[in-house]
Amino acid sequence: MLPSRAIIAVMLVPAMLTLSACGMMRGAPKDTPVPVENTYQKQVSAEAQTACAAANRALLGDGYLTEMAGAEKVKGRKAYRTEGDRNTIVEMTVICLPDPNGGSTLYANGLRSTYELKKSATPASIGVSVIGSVSLPIGQNVDSMVKTSDETITDRGFYQKLFNAVEAVLNAMHQEPGESKTRKDAAPADKQP
């Protein structure tokens, strides 16, 4: 029979090896940079206030009701009926922050809320103190919208369309006054080939 110290040593060696192996397992290094471009952010060359004004115009152009919540934050809201008695509301928030090296970064987040129409009938009651109360089938129907779900929009294409629209507005804002998008007006109309 092994002495008690030998038994303890035999049991501790595998435990220590297991624990040391856990310490060797590593994730990504701590100095790994966060990717600059992702689903919810976009760098632009414009200043933060100009970028937010462009985001406001892009949302307005897509049918959102917007409000500027400061010079560097835009909130937009758009409602539509999806199917039957179901309505969807998309709430967009765009925050524009200046970058230290010039330009700015837009951070966008969309929240999709779904509401369904719920109908409930309330019967009419008549109460007489001697007899008691009597419920009649005559009543009123009450319709109310009930929130059934909330979710952050994660579709990369959704945000890419928004960022493309913002860049198009920024390009239009930087055009020279009177500069035409097409060159049809370059040749006089009275000259024919």
JSON list of C-alpha atoms in Angstrom, two decimals:
[
{"chain": "A", "resi": 1, "resn": "MET", "atom": "CA", "xyz": [0.00, 0.00, 0.00]},
{"chain": "A", "resi": 2, "resn": "LEU", "atom": "CA", "xyz": [1.24, 3.48, -0.89]},
{"chain": "A", "resi": 3, "resn": "PRO", "atom": "CA", "xyz": [1.82, 5.98, 1.88]},
{"chain": "A", "resi": 4, "resn": "SER", "atom": "CA", "xyz": [-0.80, 8.72, 2.19]},
{"chain": "A", "resi": 5, "resn": "ARG", "atom": "CA", "xyz": [1.53, 11.39, 0.78]},
{"chain": "A", "resi": 6, "resn": "ALA", "atom": "CA", "xyz": [2.10, 9.34, -2.33]},
{"chain": "A", "resi": 7, "resn": "ILE", "atom": "CA", "xyz": [-1.66, 8.94, -2.84]},
{"chain": "A", "resi": 8, "resn": "ILE", "atom": "CA", "xyz": [-2.18, 12.68, -2.49]},
{"chain": "A", "resi": 9, "resn": "ALA", "atom": "CA", "xyz": [0.63, 13.38, -4.97]},
{"chain": "A", "resi": 10, "resn": "VAL", "atom": "CA", "xyz": [-0.83, 10.91, -7.49]},
{"chain": "A", "resi": 11, "resn": "MET", "atom": "CA", "xyz": [-4.22, 12.62, -7.21]},
{"chain": "A", "resi": 12, "resn": "LEU", "atom": "CA", "xyz": [-2.85, 16.18, -7.32]},
{"chain": "A", "resi": 13, "resn": "VAL", "atom": "CA", "xyz": [-0.68, 15.77, -10.42]},
{"chain": "A", "resi": 14, "resn": "PRO", "atom": "CA", "xyz": [-3.60, 15.19, -12.86]},
{"chain": "A", "resi": 15, "resn": "ALA", "atom": "CA", "xyz": [-5.60, 17.98, -11.22]},
{"chain": "A", "resi": 16, "resn": "MET", "atom": "CA", "xyz": [-2.69, 20.42, -11.56]},
{"chain": "A", "resi": 17, "resn": "LEU", "atom": "CA", "xyz": [-2.14, 19.45, -15.20]},
{"chain": "A", "resi": 18, "resn": "THR", "atom": "CA", "xyz": [-5.82, 20.01, -15.94]},
{"chain": "A", "resi": 19, "resn": "LEU", "atom": "CA", "xyz": [-5.83, 23.44, -14.30]},
{"chain": "A", "resi": 20, "resn": "SER", "atom": "CA", "xyz": [-2.65, 24.52, -16.06]},
{"chain": "A", "resi": 21, "resn": "ALA", "atom": "CA", "xyz": [-4.15, 23.48, -19.41]},
{"chain": "A", "resi": 22, "resn": "CYS", "atom": "CA", "xyz": [-7.16, 25.71, -18.72]},
{"chain": "A", "resi": 23, "resn": "GLY", "atom": "CA", "xyz": [-4.84, 28.63, -18.08]},
{"chain": "A", "resi": 24, "resn": "MET", "atom": "CA", "xyz": [-3.14, 28.09, -21.45]},
{"chain": "A", "resi": 25, "resn": "MET", "atom": "CA", "xyz": [-6.38, 28.35, -23.41]},
{"chain": "A", "resi": 26, "resn": "ARG", "atom": "CA", "xyz": [-6.68, 31.86, -24.74]},
{"chain": "A", "resi": 27, "resn": "GLY", "atom": "CA", "xyz": [-9.18, 33.77, -26.78]},
{"chain": "A", "resi": 28, "resn": "ALA", "atom": "CA", "xyz": [-8.32, 36.64, -29.05]},
{"chain": "A", "resi": 29, "resn": "PRO", "atom": "CA", "xyz": [-5.39, 38.73, -27.87]},
{"chain": "A", "resi": 30, "resn": "LYS", "atom": "CA", "xyz": [-6.41, 41.76, -25.84]},
{"chain": "A", "resi": 31, "resn": "ASP", "atom": "CA", "xyz": [-4.75, 44.14, -28.28]},
{"chain": "A", "resi": 32, "resn": "THR", "atom": "CA", "xyz": [-6.80, 42.89, -31.26]},
{"chain": "A", "resi": 33, "resn": "PRO", "atom": "CA", "xyz": [-8.39, 45.98, -32.84]},
{"chain": "A", "resi": 34, "resn": "VAL", "atom": "CA", "xyz": [-12.14, 46.23, -33.20]},
{"chain": "A", "resi": 35, "resn": "PRO", "atom": "CA", "xyz": [-13.10, 46.21, -36.89]},
{"chain": "A", "resi": 36, "resn": "VAL", "atom": "CA", "xyz": [-13.73, 49.74, -38.14]},
{"chain": "A", "resi": 37, "resn": "GLU", "atom": "CA", "xyz": [-16.57, 48.82, -40.50]},
{"chain": "A", "resi": 38, "resn": "ASN", "atom": "CA", "xyz": [-19.37, 46.70, -39.18]},
{"chain": "A", "resi": 39, "resn": "THR", "atom": "CA", "xyz": [-23.12, 46.44, -39.54]},
{"chain": "A", "resi": 40, "resn": "TYR", "atom": "CA", "xyz": [-24.03, 49.37, -37.32]},
{"chain": "A", "resi": 41, "resn": "GLN", "atom": "CA", "xyz": [-21.35, 51.97, -38.12]},
{"chain": "A", "resi": 42, "resn": "LYS", "atom": "CA", "xyz": [-19.93, 53.85, -41.08]},
{"chain": "A", "resi": 43, "resn": "GLN", "atom": "CA", "xyz": [-17.05, 56.30, -41.34]},
{"chain": "A", "resi": 44, "resn": "VAL", "atom": "CA", "xyz": [-17.56, 59.36, -43.53]},
{"chain": "A", "resi": 45, "resn": "SER", "atom": "CA", "xyz": [-15.31, 62.28, -44.41]},
{"chain": "A", "resi": 46, "resn": "ALA", "atom": "CA", "xyz": [-17.84, 64.94, -43.34]},
{"chain": "A", "resi": 47, "resn": "GLU", "atom": "CA", "xyz": [-17.98, 66.59, -39.94]},
{"chain": "A", "resi": 48, "resn": "ALA", "atom": "CA", "xyz": [-20.38, 65.07, -37.40]},
{"chain": "A", "resi": 49, "resn": "GLN", "atom": "CA", "xyz": [-23.04, 67.80, -37.69]},
{"chain": "A", "resi": 50, "resn": "THR", "atom": "CA", "xyz": [-23.01, 67.63, -41.50]},
{"chain": "A", "resi": 51, "resn": "ALA", "atom": "CA", "xyz": [-23.17, 63.83, -41.40]},
{"chain": "A", "resi": 52, "resn": "CYS", "atom": "CA", "xyz": [-26.18, 63.96, -39.05]},
{"chain": "A", "resi": 53, "resn": "ALA", "atom": "CA", "xyz": [-27.92, 66.48, -41.30]},
{"chain": "A", "resi": 54, "resn": "ALA", "atom": "CA", "xyz": [-27.34, 64.08, -44.20]},
{"chain": "A", "resi": 55, "resn": "ALA", "atom": "CA", "xyz": [-28.69, 61.16, -42.14]},
{"chain": "A", "resi": 56, "resn": "ASN", "atom": "CA", "xyz": [-31.78, 63.24, -41.32]},
{"chain": "A", "resi": 57, "resn": "ARG", "atom": "CA", "xyz": [-32.35, 63.93, -45.04]},
{"chain": "A", "resi": 58, "resn": "ALA", "atom": "CA", "xyz": [-31.78, 60.27, -45.95]},
{"chain": "A", "resi": 59, "resn": "LEU", "atom": "CA", "xyz": [-34.37, 59.13, -43.39]},
{"chain": "A", "resi": 60, "resn": "LEU", "atom": "CA", "xyz": [-36.84, 61.81, -44.52]},
{"chain": "A", "resi": 61, "resn": "GLY", "atom": "CA", "xyz": [-36.33, 60.66, -48.10]},
{"chain": "A", "resi": 62, "resn": "ASP", "atom": "CA", "xyz": [-37.27, 57.12, -47.09]},
{"chain": "A", "resi": 63, "resn": "GLY", "atom": "CA", "xyz": [-40.53, 58.17, -45.43]},
{"chain": "A", "resi": 64, "resn": "TYR", "atom": "CA", "xyz": [-39.41, 58.43, -41.81]},
{"chain": "A", "resi": 65, "resn": "LEU", "atom": "CA", "xyz": [-40.79, 61.07, -39.48]},
{"chain": "A", "resi": 66, "resn": "THR", "atom": "CA", "xyz": [-37.62, 62.50, -37.97]},
{"chain": "A", "resi": 67, "resn": "GLU", "atom": "CA", "xyz": [-36.49, 64.72, -35.16]},
{"chain": "A", "resi": 68, "resn": "MET", "atom": "CA", "xyz": [-33.05, 66.05, -34.44]},
{"chain": "A", "resi": 69, "resn": "ALA", "atom": "CA", "xyz": [-32.18, 65.23, -30.84]},
{"chain": "A", "resi": 70, "resn": "GLY", "atom": "CA", "xyz": [-29.22, 67.60, -30.78]},
{"chain": "A", "resi": 71, "resn": "ALA", "atom": "CA", "xyz": [-26.76, 68.40, -33.54]},
{"chain": "A", "resi": 72, "resn": "GLU", "atom": "CA", "xyz": [-25.24, 64.93, -33.53]},
{"chain": "A", "resi": 73, "resn": "LYS", "atom": "CA", "xyz": [-28.27, 62.65, -33.05]},
{"chain": "A", "resi": 74, "resn": "VAL", "atom": "CA", "xyz": [-31.23, 61.88, -35.31]},
{"chain": "A", "resi": 75, "resn": "LYS", "atom": "CA", "xyz": [-34.27, 59.78, -34.44]},
{"chain": "A", "resi": 76, "resn": "GLY", "atom": "CA", "xyz": [-36.66, 58.53, -37.09]},
{"chain": "A", "resi": 77, "resn": "ARG", "atom": "CA", "xyz": [-39.91, 56.59, -36.98]},
{"chain": "A", "resi": 78, "resn": "LYS", "atom": "CA", "xyz": [-41.78, 54.81, -39.77]},
{"chain": "A", "resi": 79, "resn": "ALA", "atom": "CA", "xyz": [-44.98, 52.79, -39.44]},
{"chain": "A", "resi": 80, "resn": "TYR", "atom": "CA", "xyz": [-46.52, 50.38, -41.92]},
{"chain": "A", "resi": 81, "resn": "ARG", "atom": "CA", "xyz": [-49.04, 47.57, -42.03]},
{"chain": "A", "resi": 82, "resn": "THR", "atom": "CA", "xyz": [-47.45, 44.20, -42.69]},
{"chain": "A", "resi": 83, "resn": "GLU", "atom": "CA", "xyz": [-50.35, 41.76, -42.85]},
{"chain": "A", "resi": 84, "resn": "GLY", "atom": "CA", "xyz": [-53.96, 41.70, -41.70]},
{"chain": "A", "resi": 85, "resn": "ASP", "atom": "CA", "xyz": [-54.25, 43.38, -38.32]},
{"chain": "A", "resi": 86, "resn": "ARG", "atom": "CA", "xyz": [-50.50, 43.52, -37.73]},
{"chain": "A", "resi": 87, "resn": "ASN", "atom": "CA", "xyz": [-48.59, 46.81, -37.81]},
{"chain": "A", "resi": 88, "resn": "THR", "atom": "CA", "xyz": [-44.86, 47.34, -37.67]},
{"chain": "A", "resi": 89, "resn": "ILE", "atom": "CA", "xyz": [-42.99, 50.40, -36.47]},
{"chain": "A", "resi": 90, "resn": "VAL", "atom": "CA", "xyz": [-39.32, 50.90, -37.23]},
{"chain": "A", "resi": 91, "resn": "GLU", "atom": "CA", "xyz": [-37.49, 53.34, -34.98]},
{"chain": "A", "resi": 92, "resn": "MET", "atom": "CA", "xyz": [-34.07, 54.47, -36.17]},
{"chain": "A", "resi": 93, "resn": "THR", "atom": "CA", "xyz": [-31.43, 56.22, -34.12]},
{"chain": "A", "resi": 94, "resn": "VAL", "atom": "CA", "xyz": [-28.34, 57.64, -35.80]},
{"chain": "A", "resi": 95, "resn": "ILE", "atom": "CA", "xyz": [-25.56, 59.15, -33.70]},
{"chain": "A", "resi": 96, "resn": "CYS", "atom": "CA", "xyz": [-22.72, 61.02, -35.41]},
{"chain": "A", "resi": 97, "resn": "LEU", "atom": "CA", "xyz": [-19.45, 61.31, -33.52]},
{"chain": "A", "resi": 98, "resn": "PRO", "atom": "CA", "xyz": [-16.34, 63.18, -34.66]},
{"chain": "A", "resi": 99, "resn": "ASP", "atom": "CA", "xyz": [-13.23, 61.14, -35.37]},
{"chain": "A", "resi": 100, "resn": "PRO", "atom": "CA", "xyz": [-9.91, 62.32, -33.91]},
{"chain": "A", "resi": 101, "resn": "ASN", "atom": "CA", "xyz": [-8.24, 62.31, -37.35]},
{"chain": "A", "resi": 102, "resn": "GLY", "atom": "CA", "xyz": [-11.04, 64.19, -39.13]},
{"chain": "A", "resi": 103, "resn": "GLY", "atom": "CA", "xyz": [-14.36, 63.08, -40.50]},
{"chain": "A", "resi": 104, "resn": "SER", "atom": "CA", "xyz": [-16.91, 61.31, -38.37]},
{"chain": "A", "resi": 105, "resn": "THR", "atom": "CA", "xyz": [-18.48, 57.94, -37.68]},
{"chain": "A", "resi": 106, "resn": "LEU", "atom": "CA", "xyz": [-22.20, 57.27, -37.94]},
{"chain": "A", "resi": 107, "resn": "TYR", "atom": "CA", "xyz": [-23.66, 54.72, -35.54]},
{"chain": "A", "resi": 108, "resn": "ALA", "atom": "CA", "xyz": [-27.10, 53.48, -36.56]},
{"chain": "A", "resi": 109, "resn": "ASN", "atom": "CA", "xyz": [-29.53, 51.25, -34.74]},
{"chain": "A", "resi": 110, "resn": "GLY", "atom": "CA", "xyz": [-32.96, 50.15, -35.88]},
{"chain": "A", "resi": 111, "resn": "LEU", "atom": "CA", "xyz": [-35.63, 48.72, -33.61]},
{"chain": "A", "resi": 112, "resn": "ARG", "atom": "CA", "xyz": [-38.55, 46.88, -35.19]},
{"chain": "A", "resi": 113, "resn": "SER", "atom": "CA", "xyz": [-41.70, 46.68, -33.03]},
{"chain": "A", "resi": 114, "resn": "THR", "atom": "CA", "xyz": [-44.70, 44.61, -34.07]},
{"chain": "A", "resi": 115, "resn": "TYR", "atom": "CA", "xyz": [-48.21, 45.39, -32.89]},
{"chain": "A", "resi": 116, "resn": "GLU", "atom": "CA", "xyz": [-51.39, 43.37, -33.37]},
{"chain": "A", "resi": 117, "resn": "LEU", "atom": "CA", "xyz": [-54.97, 44.55, -33.15]},
{"chain": "A", "resi": 118, "resn": "LYS", "atom": "CA", "xyz": [-56.77, 42.88, -30.27]},
{"chain": "A", "resi": 119, "resn": "LYS", "atom": "CA", "xyz": [-60.53, 43.10, -30.03]},
{"chain": "A", "resi": 120, "resn": "SER", "atom": "CA", "xyz": [-62.39, 42.66, -26.78]},
{"chain": "A", "resi": 121, "resn": "ALA", "atom": "CA", "xyz": [-66.08, 42.94, -26.05]},
{"chain": "A", "resi": 122, "resn": "THR", "atom": "CA", "xyz": [-67.34, 44.51, -22.87]},
{"chain": "A", "resi": 123, "resn": "PRO", "atom": "CA", "xyz": [-70.93, 43.53, -22.00]},
{"chain": "A", "resi": 124, "resn": "ALA", "atom": "CA", "xyz": [-73.32, 46.10, -20.60]},
{"chain": "A", "resi": 125, "resn": "SER", "atom": "CA", "xyz": [-74.60, 45.55, -17.06]},
{"chain": "A", "resi": 126, "resn": "ILE", "atom": "CA", "xyz": [-77.68, 46.99, -15.45]},
{"chain": "A", "resi": 127, "resn": "GLY", "atom": "CA", "xyz": [-77.88, 46.89, -11.70]},
{"chain": "A", "resi": 128, "resn": "VAL", "atom": "CA", "xyz": [-81.07, 47.15, -9.68]},
{"chain": "A", "resi": 129, "resn": "SER", "atom": "CA", "xyz": [-80.54, 46.97, -5.95]},
{"chain": "A", "resi": 130, "resn": "VAL", "atom": "CA", "xyz": [-83.50, 44.69, -5.28]},
{"chain": "A", "resi": 131, "resn": "ILE", "atom": "CA", "xyz": [-82.92, 42.27, -8.16]},
{"chain": "A", "resi": 132, "resn": "GLY", "atom": "CA", "xyz": [-79.17, 42.47, -8.58]},
{"chain": "A", "resi": 133, "resn": "SER", "atom": "CA", "xyz": [-77.25, 43.12, -11.76]},
{"chain": "A", "resi": 134, "resn": "VAL", "atom": "CA", "xyz": [-78.19, 41.77, -15.15]},
{"chain": "A", "resi": 135, "resn": "SER", "atom": "CA", "xyz": [-75.69, 41.44, -17.99]},
{"chain": "A", "resi": 136, "resn": "LEU", "atom": "CA", "xyz": [-77.01, 42.16, -21.44]},
{"chain": "A", "resi": 137, "resn": "PRO", "atom": "CA", "xyz": [-75.41, 41.06, -24.70]},
{"chain": "A", "resi": 138, "resn": "ILE", "atom": "CA", "xyz": [-75.41, 44.68, -25.78]},
{"chain": "A", "resi": 139, "resn": "GLY", "atom": "CA", "xyz": [-72.01, 46.20, -25.23]},
{"chain": "A", "resi": 140, "resn": "GLN", "atom": "CA", "xyz": [-69.14, 47.75, -27.03]},
{"chain": "A", "resi": 141, "resn": "ASN", "atom": "CA", "xyz": [-66.12, 46.37, -28.76]},
{"chain": "A", "resi": 142, "resn": "VAL", "atom": "CA", "xyz": [-62.82, 47.86, -27.79]},
{"chain": "A", "resi": 143, "resn": "ASP", "atom": "CA", "xyz": [-59.94, 47.63, -30.23]},
{"chain": "A", "resi": 144, "resn": "SER", "atom": "CA", "xyz": [-56.42, 48.14, -28.98]},
{"chain": "A", "resi": 145, "resn": "MET", "atom": "CA", "xyz": [-52.95, 47.70, -30.39]},
{"chain": "A", "resi": 146, "resn": "VAL", "atom": "CA", "xyz": [-50.85, 45.29, -28.35]},
{"chain": "A", "resi": 147, "resn": "LYS", "atom": "CA", "xyz": [-47.08, 45.08, -28.77]},
{"chain": "A", "resi": 148, "resn": "THR", "atom": "CA", "xyz": [-46.15, 41.51, -29.62]},
{"chain": "A", "resi": 149, "resn": "SER", "atom": "CA", "xyz": [-42.43, 41.81, -30.30]},
{"chain": "A", "resi": 150, "resn": "ASP", "atom": "CA", "xyz": [-39.39, 44.09, -30.24]},
{"chain": "A", "resi": 151, "resn": "GLU", "atom": "CA", "xyz": [-36.18, 43.28, -32.03]},
{"chain": "A", "resi": 152, "resn": "THR", "atom": "CA", "xyz": [-33.04, 45.04, -33.14]},
{"chain": "A", "resi": 153, "resn": "ILE", "atom": "CA", "xyz": [-32.70, 44.96, -36.90]},
{"chain": "A", "resi": 154, "resn": "THR", "atom": "CA", "xyz": [-29.55, 42.96, -37.65]},
{"chain": "A", "resi": 155, "resn": "ASP", "atom": "CA", "xyz": [-29.78, 42.80, -41.46]},
{"chain": "A", "resi": 156, "resn": "ARG", "atom": "CA", "xyz": [-26.51, 44.22, -42.84]},
{"chain": "A", "resi": 157, "resn": "GLY", "atom": "CA", "xyz": [-28.24, 45.15, -46.12]},
{"chain": "A", "resi": 158, "resn": "PHE", "atom": "CA", "xyz": [-30.75, 47.35, -44.27]},
{"chain": "A", "resi": 159, "resn": "TYR", "atom": "CA", "xyz": [-27.97, 49.45, -42.75]},
{"chain": "A", "resi": 160, "resn": "GLN", "atom": "CA", "xyz": [-25.94, 49.45, -45.97]},
{"chain": "A", "resi": 161, "resn": "LYS", "atom": "CA", "xyz": [-28.90, 51.04, -47.80]},
{"chain": "A", "resi": 162, "resn": "LEU", "atom": "CA", "xyz": [-29.11, 53.73, -45.11]},
{"chain": "A", "resi": 163, "resn": "PHE", "atom": "CA", "xyz": [-25.38, 54.45, -45.25]},
{"chain": "A", "resi": 164, "resn": "ASN", "atom": "CA", "xyz": [-25.46, 54.55, -49.07]},
{"chain": "A", "resi": 165, "resn": "ALA", "atom": "CA", "xyz": [-28.33, 57.05, -48.90]},
{"chain": "A", "resi": 166, "resn": "VAL", "atom": "CA", "xyz": [-26.38, 59.18, -46.41]},
{"chain": "A", "resi": 167, "resn": "GLU", "atom": "CA", "xyz": [-23.33, 59.18, -48.70]},
{"chain": "A", "resi": 168, "resn": "ALA", "atom": "CA", "xyz": [-25.51, 60.16, -51.67]},
{"chain": "A", "resi": 169, "resn": "VAL", "atom": "CA", "xyz": [-26.93, 63.08, -49.66]},
{"chain": "A", "resi": 170, "resn": "LEU", "atom": "CA", "xyz": [-23.42, 64.10, -48.56]},
{"chain": "A", "resi": 171, "resn": "ASN", "atom": "CA", "xyz": [-22.25, 64.06, -52.18]},
{"chain": "A", "resi": 172, "resn": "ALA", "atom": "CA", "xyz": [-25.24, 66.19, -53.22]},
{"chain": "A", "resi": 173, "resn": "MET", "atom": "CA", "xyz": [-24.55, 68.62, -50.35]},
{"chain": "A", "resi": 174, "resn": "HIS", "atom": "CA", "xyz": [-20.94, 69.04, -51.51]},
{"chain": "A", "resi": 175, "resn": "GLN", "atom": "CA", "xyz": [-21.89, 69.78, -55.13]},
{"chain": "A", "resi": 176, "resn": "GLU", "atom": "CA", "xyz": [-21.20, 73.29, -56.30]},
{"chain": "A", "resi": 177, "resn": "PRO", "atom": "CA", "xyz": [-24.30, 75.52, -56.48]},
{"chain": "A", "resi": 178, "resn": "GLY", "atom": "CA", "xyz": [-25.73, 75.43, -60.00]},
{"chain": "A", "resi": 179, "resn": "GLU", "atom": "CA", "xyz": [-23.71, 72.34, -60.91]},
{"chain": "A", "resi": 180, "resn": "SER", "atom": "CA", "xyz": [-25.89, 69.91, -62.82]},
{"chain": "A", "resi": 181, "resn": "LYS", "atom": "CA", "xyz": [-25.90, 66.20, -62.24]},
{"chain": "A", "resi": 182, "resn": "THR", "atom": "CA", "xyz": [-25.94, 65.63, -65.99]},
{"chain": "A", "resi": 183, "resn": "ARG", "atom": "CA", "xyz": [-24.20, 67.47, -68.80]},
{"chain": "A", "resi": 184, "resn": "LYS", "atom": "CA", "xyz": [-27.22, 67.72, -71.13]},
{"chain": "A", "resi": 185, "resn": "ASP", "atom": "CA", "xyz": [-27.20, 71.51, -70.78]},
{"chain": "A", "resi": 186, "resn": "ALA", "atom": "CA", "xyz": [-23.56, 71.77, -71.95]},
{"chain": "A", "resi": 187, "resn": "ALA", "atom": "CA", "xyz": [-24.43, 72.03, -75.66]},
{"chain": "A", "resi": 188, "resn": "PRO", "atom": "CA", "xyz": [-26.73, 74.81, -76.91]},
{"chain": "A", "resi": 189, "resn": "ALA", "atom": "CA", "xyz": [-30.20, 73.56, -77.84]},
{"chain": "A", "resi": 190, "resn": "ASP", "atom": "CA", "xyz": [-30.29, 75.37, -81.22]},
{"chain": "A", "resi": 191, "resn": "LYS", "atom": "CA", "xyz": [-27.31, 73.46, -82.69]},
{"chain": "A", "resi": 192, "resn": "GLN", "atom": "CA", "xyz": [-28.22, 70.18, -84.30]},
{"chain": "A", "resi": 193, "resn": "PRO", "atom": "CA", "xyz": [-25.74, 67.59, -85.56]}
]
